[in-house]
Amino acid sequence: MLARLAAKRLLEIRQVFRQPTSQVTRSLSTALNYHLDSPDNKPDLPWEFSEANQSKVKEILSYYPSNYKQSAVIPLLDLAQQQNGGWLPVSAMNAVAKVIEVAPIRVYEVATFYSMFNRAKVGKYHLLVCGTTPCMIRGSRDIESALLDHLGVKRGEVTKDGLFSVGEMECMGCCVNAPMITVADYSNGSEGYTYNYFEDVTPEKVVEIVEKLRKGEKPPHGTQNPKRIKCGPEGGNKTLLGEPKPPQFRDLDAC
Ligand code: FES
């Protein structure tokens, strides 16, 4: 079973690399690795941290020695992305470069390397499907198809109402509750930003989550399996039910 799924995945990867370049870019986690000027994304568009975020910038910088400001690049990019509705235009990256006093290329390198930084517009709710092996074996392809079909978009596209987009991330560290998705909620700026995991999802469950978000509700995150508590075994513990015995020690009195 595992071998069959692995072979299927290998075939999918091969097919991706046989596609034309534009489709390859869309099919992998990082949607955009290069910059082309466009009316809403060019260096001469002004961009600054908001007044409320200026104090957060100061706080972030205070965590690092003053001669290592550049170490703050990731939290500052994250803050800029939250402020900017979930994506990083080139002028936001330039603003970060100015704050940490480095050449802009140093910031571009980071923003294009990490897939959690979006270089193109995303929806107010950016849905990320984990595509790594444990989630894939547990049905992440069906989860993604359910989301794309329900929303009527392709991966990386934003719905017409600007509410949703679907992307892919690699392992998000809760494989025990695979398959899972993350919802990055940019609907309330950096103040109300949340990044929540929804685990043990099914195609029906993710559609339900989308519809709750659409209505402005906050669906409960974490495991969606009612038989599981957090990441414990389904149906409760089956092993290690008693108090653990202390480890054996040498009887020192007998020595
Ligand atoms: S493989 Fe999906 S969370 Fe680890």
PDB file of C-alpha atoms and ligand atoms in Angstrom:
ATOM      1  CA  MET A   1       0.000   0.000   0.000  1.00  0.00           C
ATOM      2  CA  LEU A   2       2.757   2.400   1.070  1.00  0.00           C
ATOM      3  CA  ALA A   3       4.883   1.427  -1.940  1.00  0.00           C
ATOM      4  CA  ARG A   4       1.912   2.025  -4.288  1.00  0.00           C
ATOM      5  CA  LEU A   5       1.258   5.480  -2.826  1.00  0.00           C
ATOM      6  CA  ALA A   6       4.952   6.383  -2.941  1.00  0.00           C
ATOM      7  CA  ALA A   7       5.105   5.293  -6.614  1.00  0.00           C
ATOM      8  CA  LYS A   8       2.005   7.390  -7.370  1.00  0.00           C
ATOM      9  CA  ARG A   9       3.572  10.420  -5.671  1.00  0.00           C
ATOM     10  CA  LEU A  10       6.807   9.908  -7.639  1.00  0.00           C
ATOM     11  CA  LEU A  11       4.782   9.832 -10.845  1.00  0.00           C
ATOM     12  CA  GLU A  12       3.031  13.069  -9.851  1.00  0.00           C
ATOM     13  CA  ILE A  13       6.376  14.771  -9.157  1.00  0.00           C
ATOM     14  CA  ARG A  14       7.725  13.583 -12.520  1.00  0.00           C
ATOM     15  CA  GLN A  15       4.652  14.946 -14.287  1.00  0.00           C
ATOM     16  CA  VAL A  16       5.086  18.315 -12.547  1.00  0.00           C
ATOM     17  CA  PHE A  17       8.632  18.648 -13.849  1.00  0.00           C
ATOM     18  CA  ARG A  18       7.517  17.747 -17.366  1.00  0.00           C
ATOM     19  CA  GLN A  19       5.072  20.654 -17.423  1.00  0.00           C
ATOM     20  CA  PRO A  20       5.893  24.070 -18.947  1.00  0.00           C
ATOM     21  CA  THR A  21       7.734  26.423 -16.553  1.00  0.00           C
ATOM     22  CA  SER A  22       4.706  28.572 -15.637  1.00  0.00           C
ATOM     23  CA  GLN A  23       2.796  25.515 -14.435  1.00  0.00           C
ATOM     24  CA  VAL A  24       5.798  24.143 -12.557  1.00  0.00           C
ATOM     25  CA  THR A  25       5.981  27.384 -10.568  1.00  0.00           C
ATOM     26  CA  ARG A  26       2.310  27.087  -9.679  1.00  0.00           C
ATOM     27  CA  SER A  27       2.565  23.454  -8.683  1.00  0.00           C
ATOM     28  CA  LEU A  28       5.216  23.801  -6.006  1.00  0.00           C
ATOM     29  CA  SER A  29       5.013  25.484  -2.611  1.00  0.00           C
ATOM     30  CA  THR A  30       6.691  28.759  -3.524  1.00  0.00           C
ATOM     31  CA  ALA A  31       4.381  30.554  -5.894  1.00  0.00           C
ATOM     32  CA  LEU A  32       6.659  33.328  -7.121  1.00  0.00           C
ATOM     33  CA  ASN A  33      10.440  33.627  -6.928  1.00  0.00           C
ATOM     34  CA  TYR A  34      11.059  36.574  -9.193  1.00  0.00           C
ATOM     35  CA  HIS A  35       9.790  40.123  -9.363  1.00  0.00           C
ATOM     36  CA  LEU A  36       8.191  41.850 -12.336  1.00  0.00           C
ATOM     37  CA  ASP A  37       6.911  45.386 -11.863  1.00  0.00           C
ATOM     38  CA  SER A  38       3.120  45.622 -11.933  1.00  0.00           C
ATOM     39  CA  PRO A  39       0.797  48.539 -11.086  1.00  0.00           C
ATOM     40  CA  ASP A  40       0.358  47.355  -7.494  1.00  0.00           C
ATOM     41  CA  ASN A  41       3.841  45.952  -6.976  1.00  0.00           C
ATOM     42  CA  LYS A  42       6.705  48.231  -7.922  1.00  0.00           C
ATOM     43  CA  PRO A  43       9.502  49.859  -5.933  1.00  0.00           C
ATOM     44  CA  ASP A  44       8.236  53.426  -6.266  1.00  0.00           C
ATOM     45  CA  LEU A  45       4.927  52.681  -4.506  1.00  0.00           C
ATOM     46  CA  PRO A  46       5.226  54.058  -0.969  1.00  0.00           C
ATOM     47  CA  TRP A  47       5.082  51.506   1.830  1.00  0.00           C
ATOM     48  CA  GLU A  48       5.697  52.039   5.547  1.00  0.00           C
ATOM     49  CA  PHE A  49       4.966  50.220   8.760  1.00  0.00           C
ATOM     50  CA  SER A  50       1.755  51.599  10.258  1.00  0.00           C
ATOM     51  CA  GLU A  51       1.949  53.739  13.364  1.00  0.00           C
ATOM     52  CA  ALA A  52       0.696  50.852  15.507  1.00  0.00           C
ATOM     53  CA  ASN A  53       3.334  48.560  14.031  1.00  0.00           C
ATOM     54  CA  GLN A  54       6.185  51.054  14.493  1.00  0.00           C
ATOM     55  CA  SER A  55       6.259  50.149  18.182  1.00  0.00           C
ATOM     56  CA  LYS A  56       6.235  46.437  17.298  1.00  0.00           C
ATOM     57  CA  VAL A  57       9.207  47.073  14.988  1.00  0.00           C
ATOM     58  CA  LYS A  58      11.069  48.694  17.891  1.00  0.00           C
ATOM     59  CA  GLU A  59      10.193  45.806  20.158  1.00  0.00           C
ATOM     60  CA  ILE A  60      11.376  43.228  17.597  1.00  0.00           C
ATOM     61  CA  LEU A  61      14.656  45.110  17.094  1.00  0.00           C
ATOM     62  CA  SER A  62      15.194  45.236  20.856  1.00  0.00           C
ATOM     63  CA  TYR A  63      15.540  41.425  20.895  1.00  0.00           C
ATOM     64  CA  TYR A  64      18.774  41.641  18.899  1.00  0.00           C
ATOM     65  CA  PRO A  65      22.123  43.395  19.520  1.00  0.00           C
ATOM     66  CA  SER A  66      22.127  46.791  17.768  1.00  0.00           C
ATOM     67  CA  ASN A  67      24.954  45.658  15.470  1.00  0.00           C
ATOM     68  CA  TYR A  68      22.936  42.572  14.397  1.00  0.00           C
ATOM     69  CA  LYS A  69      19.727  44.288  13.305  1.00  0.00           C
ATOM     70  CA  GLN A  70      19.643  42.090  10.218  1.00  0.00           C
ATOM     71  CA  SER A  71      18.758  39.126  12.460  1.00  0.00           C
ATOM     72  CA  ALA A  72      15.280  40.669  12.746  1.00  0.00           C
ATOM     73  CA  VAL A  73      14.587  40.146   9.050  1.00  0.00           C
ATOM     74  CA  ILE A  74      12.138  37.249   9.426  1.00  0.00           C
ATOM     75  CA  PRO A  75       9.892  38.687  12.191  1.00  0.00           C
ATOM     76  CA  LEU A  76       9.869  42.051  10.396  1.00  0.00           C
ATOM     77  CA  LEU A  77       8.895  40.473   7.077  1.00  0.00           C
ATOM     78  CA  ASP A  78       6.199  38.549   8.909  1.00  0.00           C
ATOM     79  CA  LEU A  79       4.861  41.769  10.449  1.00  0.00           C
ATOM     80  CA  ALA A  80       4.976  43.531   7.070  1.00  0.00           C
ATOM     81  CA  GLN A  81       3.096  40.655   5.462  1.00  0.00           C
ATOM     82  CA  GLN A  82       0.382  40.717   8.144  1.00  0.00           C
ATOM     83  CA  GLN A  83      -0.012  44.475   7.729  1.00  0.00           C
ATOM     84  CA  ASN A  84      -0.198  44.128   3.975  1.00  0.00           C
ATOM     85  CA  GLY A  85      -3.054  41.618   3.866  1.00  0.00           C
ATOM     86  CA  GLY A  86      -0.925  38.500   3.536  1.00  0.00           C
ATOM     87  CA  TRP A  87       1.612  39.277   0.838  1.00  0.00           C
ATOM     88  CA  LEU A  88       4.883  41.171   0.423  1.00  0.00           C
ATOM     89  CA  PRO A  89       5.167  43.743  -2.347  1.00  0.00           C
ATOM     90  CA  VAL A  90       8.685  44.794  -3.277  1.00  0.00           C
ATOM     91  CA  SER A  91       8.269  48.159  -1.535  1.00  0.00           C
ATOM     92  CA  ALA A  92       7.454  46.399   1.778  1.00  0.00           C
ATOM     93  CA  MET A  93      10.643  44.364   1.443  1.00  0.00           C
ATOM     94  CA  ASN A  94      12.546  47.579   0.726  1.00  0.00           C
ATOM     95  CA  ALA A  95      11.037  49.136   3.869  1.00  0.00           C
ATOM     96  CA  VAL A  96      12.282  46.163   5.920  1.00  0.00           C
ATOM     97  CA  ALA A  97      15.750  46.513   4.348  1.00  0.00           C
ATOM     98  CA  LYS A  98      15.797  50.166   5.404  1.00  0.00           C
ATOM     99  CA  VAL A  99      14.862  49.328   8.997  1.00  0.00           C
ATOM    100  CA  ILE A 100      17.578  46.708   9.388  1.00  0.00           C
ATOM    101  CA  GLU A 101      20.088  48.704   7.324  1.00  0.00           C
ATOM    102  CA  VAL A 102      20.976  46.090   4.718  1.00  0.00           C
ATOM    103  CA  ALA A 103      20.944  46.032   0.931  1.00  0.00           C
ATOM    104  CA  PRO A 104      17.410  45.152  -0.311  1.00  0.00           C
ATOM    105  CA  ILE A 105      18.752  41.987  -1.977  1.00  0.00           C
ATOM    106  CA  ARG A 106      19.458  40.569   1.506  1.00  0.00           C
ATOM    107  CA  VAL A 107      15.746  40.831   2.283  1.00  0.00           C
ATOM    108  CA  TYR A 108      14.629  39.524  -1.132  1.00  0.00           C
ATOM    109  CA  GLU A 109      16.815  36.453  -0.567  1.00  0.00           C
ATOM    110  CA  VAL A 110      14.960  35.624   2.634  1.00  0.00           C
ATOM    111  CA  ALA A 111      11.469  36.431   1.354  1.00  0.00           C
ATOM    112  CA  THR A 112      11.903  34.262  -1.724  1.00  0.00           C
ATOM    113  CA  PHE A 113      13.479  31.366   0.184  1.00  0.00           C
ATOM    114  CA  TYR A 114      10.798  30.759   2.816  1.00  0.00           C
ATOM    115  CA  SER A 115       7.467  29.561   1.501  1.00  0.00           C
ATOM    116  CA  MET A 116       5.524  31.226   4.326  1.00  0.00           C
ATOM    117  CA  PHE A 117       6.247  34.574   2.681  1.00  0.00           C
ATOM    118  CA  ASN A 118       3.819  35.260  -0.147  1.00  0.00           C
ATOM    119  CA  ARG A 119       5.148  37.240  -3.071  1.00  0.00           C
ATOM    120  CA  ALA A 120       1.752  37.523  -4.737  1.00  0.00           C
ATOM    121  CA  LYS A 121      -1.678  38.464  -3.402  1.00  0.00           C
ATOM    122  CA  VAL A 122      -3.485  35.872  -1.329  1.00  0.00           C
ATOM    123  CA  GLY A 123      -7.020  35.706   0.009  1.00  0.00           C
ATOM    124  CA  LYS A 124      -8.022  37.129   3.379  1.00  0.00           C
ATOM    125  CA  TYR A 125      -8.056  33.495   4.415  1.00  0.00           C
ATOM    126  CA  HIS A 126      -5.047  31.742   2.953  1.00  0.00           C
ATOM    127  CA  LEU A 127      -5.566  27.991   3.195  1.00  0.00           C
ATOM    128  CA  LEU A 128      -2.420  25.918   3.174  1.00  0.00           C
ATOM    129  CA  VAL A 129      -2.640  22.189   2.608  1.00  0.00           C
ATOM    130  CA  CYS A 130       0.208  20.093   3.962  1.00  0.00           C
ATOM    131  CA  GLY A 131       1.600  18.126   1.026  1.00  0.00           C
ATOM    132  CA  THR A 132       4.292  16.043   2.729  1.00  0.00           C
ATOM    133  CA  THR A 133       4.233  12.252   2.785  1.00  0.00           C
ATOM    134  CA  PRO A 134       2.234  11.443   5.998  1.00  0.00           C
ATOM    135  CA  CYS A 135      -0.492  13.932   5.047  1.00  0.00           C
ATOM    136  CA  MET A 136      -0.396  12.803   1.408  1.00  0.00           C
ATOM    137  CA  ILE A 137      -0.845   9.169   2.436  1.00  0.00           C
ATOM    138  CA  ARG A 138      -3.780  10.226   4.638  1.00  0.00           C
ATOM    139  CA  GLY A 139      -5.511  12.003   1.759  1.00  0.00           C
ATOM    140  CA  SER A 140      -4.126  15.558   1.414  1.00  0.00           C
ATOM    141  CA  ARG A 141      -4.583  15.415  -2.386  1.00  0.00           C
ATOM    142  CA  ASP A 142      -8.321  14.886  -1.880  1.00  0.00           C
ATOM    143  CA  ILE A 143      -8.391  17.697   0.680  1.00  0.00           C
ATOM    144  CA  GLU A 144      -6.775  20.059  -1.802  1.00  0.00           C
ATOM    145  CA  SER A 145      -9.104  18.988  -4.624  1.00  0.00           C
ATOM    146  CA  ALA A 146     -12.134  19.520  -2.364  1.00  0.00           C
ATOM    147  CA  LEU A 147     -10.974  23.057  -1.536  1.00  0.00           C
ATOM    148  CA  LEU A 148     -10.101  23.969  -5.129  1.00  0.00           C
ATOM    149  CA  ASP A 149     -13.370  22.557  -6.484  1.00  0.00           C
ATOM    150  CA  HIS A 150     -15.477  24.193  -3.811  1.00  0.00           C
ATOM    151  CA  LEU A 151     -13.842  27.591  -4.250  1.00  0.00           C
ATOM    152  CA  GLY A 152     -13.554  27.334  -8.048  1.00  0.00           C
ATOM    153  CA  VAL A 153      -9.878  28.336  -8.124  1.00  0.00           C
ATOM    154  CA  LYS A 154      -6.548  26.789  -9.023  1.00  0.00           C
ATOM    155  CA  ARG A 155      -3.727  26.553  -6.521  1.00  0.00           C
ATOM    156  CA  GLY A 156      -2.271  30.042  -5.942  1.00  0.00           C
ATOM    157  CA  GLU A 157      -5.357  31.858  -7.269  1.00  0.00           C
ATOM    158  CA  VAL A 158      -7.591  34.105  -5.177  1.00  0.00           C
ATOM    159  CA  THR A 159     -11.385  33.818  -5.263  1.00  0.00           C
ATOM    160  CA  LYS A 160     -13.166  36.705  -6.994  1.00  0.00           C
ATOM    161  CA  ASP A 161     -14.438  38.085  -3.681  1.00  0.00           C
ATOM    162  CA  GLY A 162     -10.833  38.190  -2.403  1.00  0.00           C
ATOM    163  CA  LEU A 163     -11.705  35.958   0.552  1.00  0.00           C
ATOM    164  CA  PHE A 164      -9.867  32.709  -0.113  1.00  0.00           C
ATOM    165  CA  SER A 165      -6.754  31.307  -1.713  1.00  0.00           C
ATOM    166  CA  VAL A 166      -5.248  27.844  -1.530  1.00  0.00           C
ATOM    167  CA  GLY A 167      -1.548  27.050  -1.263  1.00  0.00           C
ATOM    168  CA  GLU A 168       0.628  24.153  -0.245  1.00  0.00           C
ATOM    169  CA  MET A 169       3.105  23.854   2.593  1.00  0.00           C
ATOM    170  CA  GLU A 170       5.443  21.062   3.482  1.00  0.00           C
ATOM    171  CA  CYS A 171       5.278  19.223   6.822  1.00  0.00           C
ATOM    172  CA  MET A 172       3.836  21.472   9.495  1.00  0.00           C
ATOM    173  CA  GLY A 173       4.827  19.212  12.349  1.00  0.00           C
ATOM    174  CA  CYS A 174       1.544  17.568  13.279  1.00  0.00           C
ATOM    175  CA  CYS A 175       1.772  14.450  11.141  1.00  0.00           C
ATOM    176  CA  VAL A 176       0.249  12.427  13.987  1.00  0.00           C
ATOM    177  CA  ASN A 177      -3.053  14.152  13.165  1.00  0.00           C
ATOM    178  CA  ALA A 178      -2.628  14.008   9.382  1.00  0.00           C
ATOM    179  CA  PRO A 179      -4.038  15.220   7.097  1.00  0.00           C
ATOM    180  CA  MET A 180      -4.068  18.843   8.131  1.00  0.00           C
ATOM    181  CA  ILE A 181      -4.446  22.348   6.776  1.00  0.00           C
ATOM    182  CA  THR A 182      -3.472  25.741   8.119  1.00  0.00           C
ATOM    183  CA  VAL A 183      -5.598  28.847   7.873  1.00  0.00           C
ATOM    184  CA  ALA A 184      -3.654  32.102   7.822  1.00  0.00           C
ATOM    185  CA  ASP A 185      -6.272  34.722   8.673  1.00  0.00           C
ATOM    186  CA  TYR A 186      -5.363  38.169   7.332  1.00  0.00           C
ATOM    187  CA  SER A 187      -8.915  39.497   7.592  1.00  0.00           C
ATOM    188  CA  ASN A 188      -8.160  41.753  10.577  1.00  0.00           C
ATOM    189  CA  GLY A 189      -4.672  43.127   9.864  1.00  0.00           C
ATOM    190  CA  SER A 190      -1.693  42.393  12.064  1.00  0.00           C
ATOM    191  CA  GLU A 191      -3.739  43.017  15.244  1.00  0.00           C
ATOM    192  CA  GLY A 192      -6.181  40.197  14.569  1.00  0.00           C
ATOM    193  CA  TYR A 193      -3.827  37.922  12.622  1.00  0.00           C
ATOM    194  CA  THR A 194      -4.110  34.219  13.409  1.00  0.00           C
ATOM    195  CA  TYR A 195      -2.428  31.150  11.973  1.00  0.00           C
ATOM    196  CA  ASN A 196      -4.319  28.051  13.023  1.00  0.00           C
ATOM    197  CA  TYR A 197      -3.951  24.350  12.326  1.00  0.00           C
ATOM    198  CA  PHE A 198      -6.986  22.207  11.507  1.00  0.00           C
ATOM    199  CA  GLU A 199      -6.090  18.553  11.874  1.00  0.00           C
ATOM    200  CA  ASP A 200      -7.653  15.174  11.009  1.00  0.00           C
ATOM    201  CA  VAL A 201      -9.578  16.931   8.256  1.00  0.00           C
ATOM    202  CA  THR A 202     -11.720  15.299   5.581  1.00  0.00           C
ATOM    203  CA  PRO A 203     -12.865  16.776   2.238  1.00  0.00           C
ATOM    204  CA  GLU A 204     -16.291  17.491   3.795  1.00  0.00           C
ATOM    205  CA  LYS A 205     -14.760  19.032   6.904  1.00  0.00           C
ATOM    206  CA  VAL A 206     -12.564  21.514   5.008  1.00  0.00           C
ATOM    207  CA  VAL A 207     -15.569  22.713   3.006  1.00  0.00           C
ATOM    208  CA  GLU A 208     -17.435  23.179   6.284  1.00  0.00           C
ATOM    209  CA  ILE A 209     -14.505  25.183   7.694  1.00  0.00           C
ATOM    210  CA  VAL A 210     -14.444  27.400   4.589  1.00  0.00           C
ATOM    211  CA  GLU A 211     -18.158  28.108   4.871  1.00  0.00           C
ATOM    212  CA  LYS A 212     -17.843  29.007   8.553  1.00  0.00           C
ATOM    213  CA  LEU A 213     -14.989  31.401   7.759  1.00  0.00           C
ATOM    214  CA  ARG A 214     -17.066  32.941   4.985  1.00  0.00           C
ATOM    215  CA  LYS A 215     -19.778  33.724   7.532  1.00  0.00           C
ATOM    216  CA  GLY A 216     -17.196  35.382   9.798  1.00  0.00           C
ATOM    217  CA  GLU A 217     -17.314  32.529  12.306  1.00  0.00           C
ATOM    218  CA  LYS A 218     -14.253  31.122  14.040  1.00  0.00           C
ATOM    219  CA  PRO A 219     -14.361  27.344  13.556  1.00  0.00           C
ATOM    220  CA  PRO A 220     -12.579  25.486  16.343  1.00  0.00           C
ATOM    221  CA  HIS A 221      -9.044  24.647  15.323  1.00  0.00           C
ATOM    222  CA  GLY A 222      -6.984  21.608  16.329  1.00  0.00           C
ATOM    223  CA  THR A 223      -8.145  18.070  15.699  1.00  0.00           C
ATOM    224  CA  GLN A 224     -11.482  17.718  13.919  1.00  0.00           C
ATOM    225  CA  ASN A 225     -11.812  14.112  15.065  1.00  0.00           C
ATOM    226  CA  PRO A 226     -14.230  14.036  18.019  1.00  0.00           C
ATOM    227  CA  LYS A 227     -12.784  10.723  19.199  1.00  0.00           C
ATOM    228  CA  ARG A 228      -9.331  12.207  19.710  1.00  0.00           C
ATOM    229  CA  ILE A 229      -8.094  14.512  22.461  1.00  0.00           C
ATOM    230  CA  LYS A 230      -5.459  16.828  21.000  1.00  0.00           C
ATOM    231  CA  CYS A 231      -2.882  14.439  19.515  1.00  0.00           C
ATOM    232  CA  GLY A 232      -3.720  11.459  21.713  1.00  0.00           C
ATOM    233  CA  PRO A 233      -4.779   8.149  20.185  1.00  0.00           C
ATOM    234  CA  GLU A 234      -8.287   7.921  18.736  1.00  0.00           C
ATOM    235  CA  GLY A 235     -10.639   6.481  21.345  1.00  0.00           C
ATOM    236  CA  GLY A 236      -8.287   7.234  24.246  1.00  0.00           C
ATOM    237  CA  ASN A 237      -5.036   5.745  25.523  1.00  0.00           C
ATOM    238  CA  LYS A 238      -4.529   2.028  24.986  1.00  0.00           C
ATOM    239  CA  THR A 239      -1.054   1.695  26.450  1.00  0.00           C
ATOM    240  CA  LEU A 240       0.800   3.188  29.415  1.00  0.00           C
ATOM    241  CA  LEU A 241      -2.441   3.294  31.349  1.00  0.00           C
ATOM    242  CA  GLY A 242      -1.011   3.017  34.873  1.00  0.00           C
ATOM    243  CA  GLU A 243       1.507   5.098  36.770  1.00  0.00           C
ATOM    244  CA  PRO A 244       4.922   4.557  35.203  1.00  0.00           C
ATOM    245  CA  LYS A 245       7.287   2.507  37.348  1.00  0.00           C
ATOM    246  CA  PRO A 246      10.419   4.346  38.446  1.00  0.00           C
ATOM    247  CA  PRO A 247      13.634   3.167  36.804  1.00  0.00           C
ATOM    248  CA  GLN A 248      15.606   0.418  38.542  1.00  0.00           C
ATOM    249  CA  PHE A 249      18.462   1.610  40.714  1.00  0.00           C
ATOM    250  CA  ARG A 250      21.352  -0.282  42.191  1.00  0.00           C
ATOM    251  CA  ASP A 251      20.739  -1.195  45.806  1.00  0.00           C
ATOM    252  CA  LEU A 252      23.496   0.952  47.252  1.00  0.00           C
ATOM    253  CA  ASP A 253      23.013  -0.463  50.763  1.00  0.00           C
ATOM    254  CA  ALA A 254      23.898  -3.899  49.470  1.00  0.00           C
ATOM    255  CA  CYS A 255      27.155  -2.696  47.941  1.00  0.00           C
TER     256      CYS A 255
HETATM  257  S1  FES B   1       3.250  15.604   6.930  1.00  0.00           S
HETATM  258 FE1  FES B   1       1.614  16.979   7.218  1.00  0.00          FE
HETATM  259  S2  FES B   1       2.039  17.765   9.181  1.00  0.00           S
HETATM  260 FE2  FES B   1       3.723  16.456   8.838  1.00  0.00          FE
END
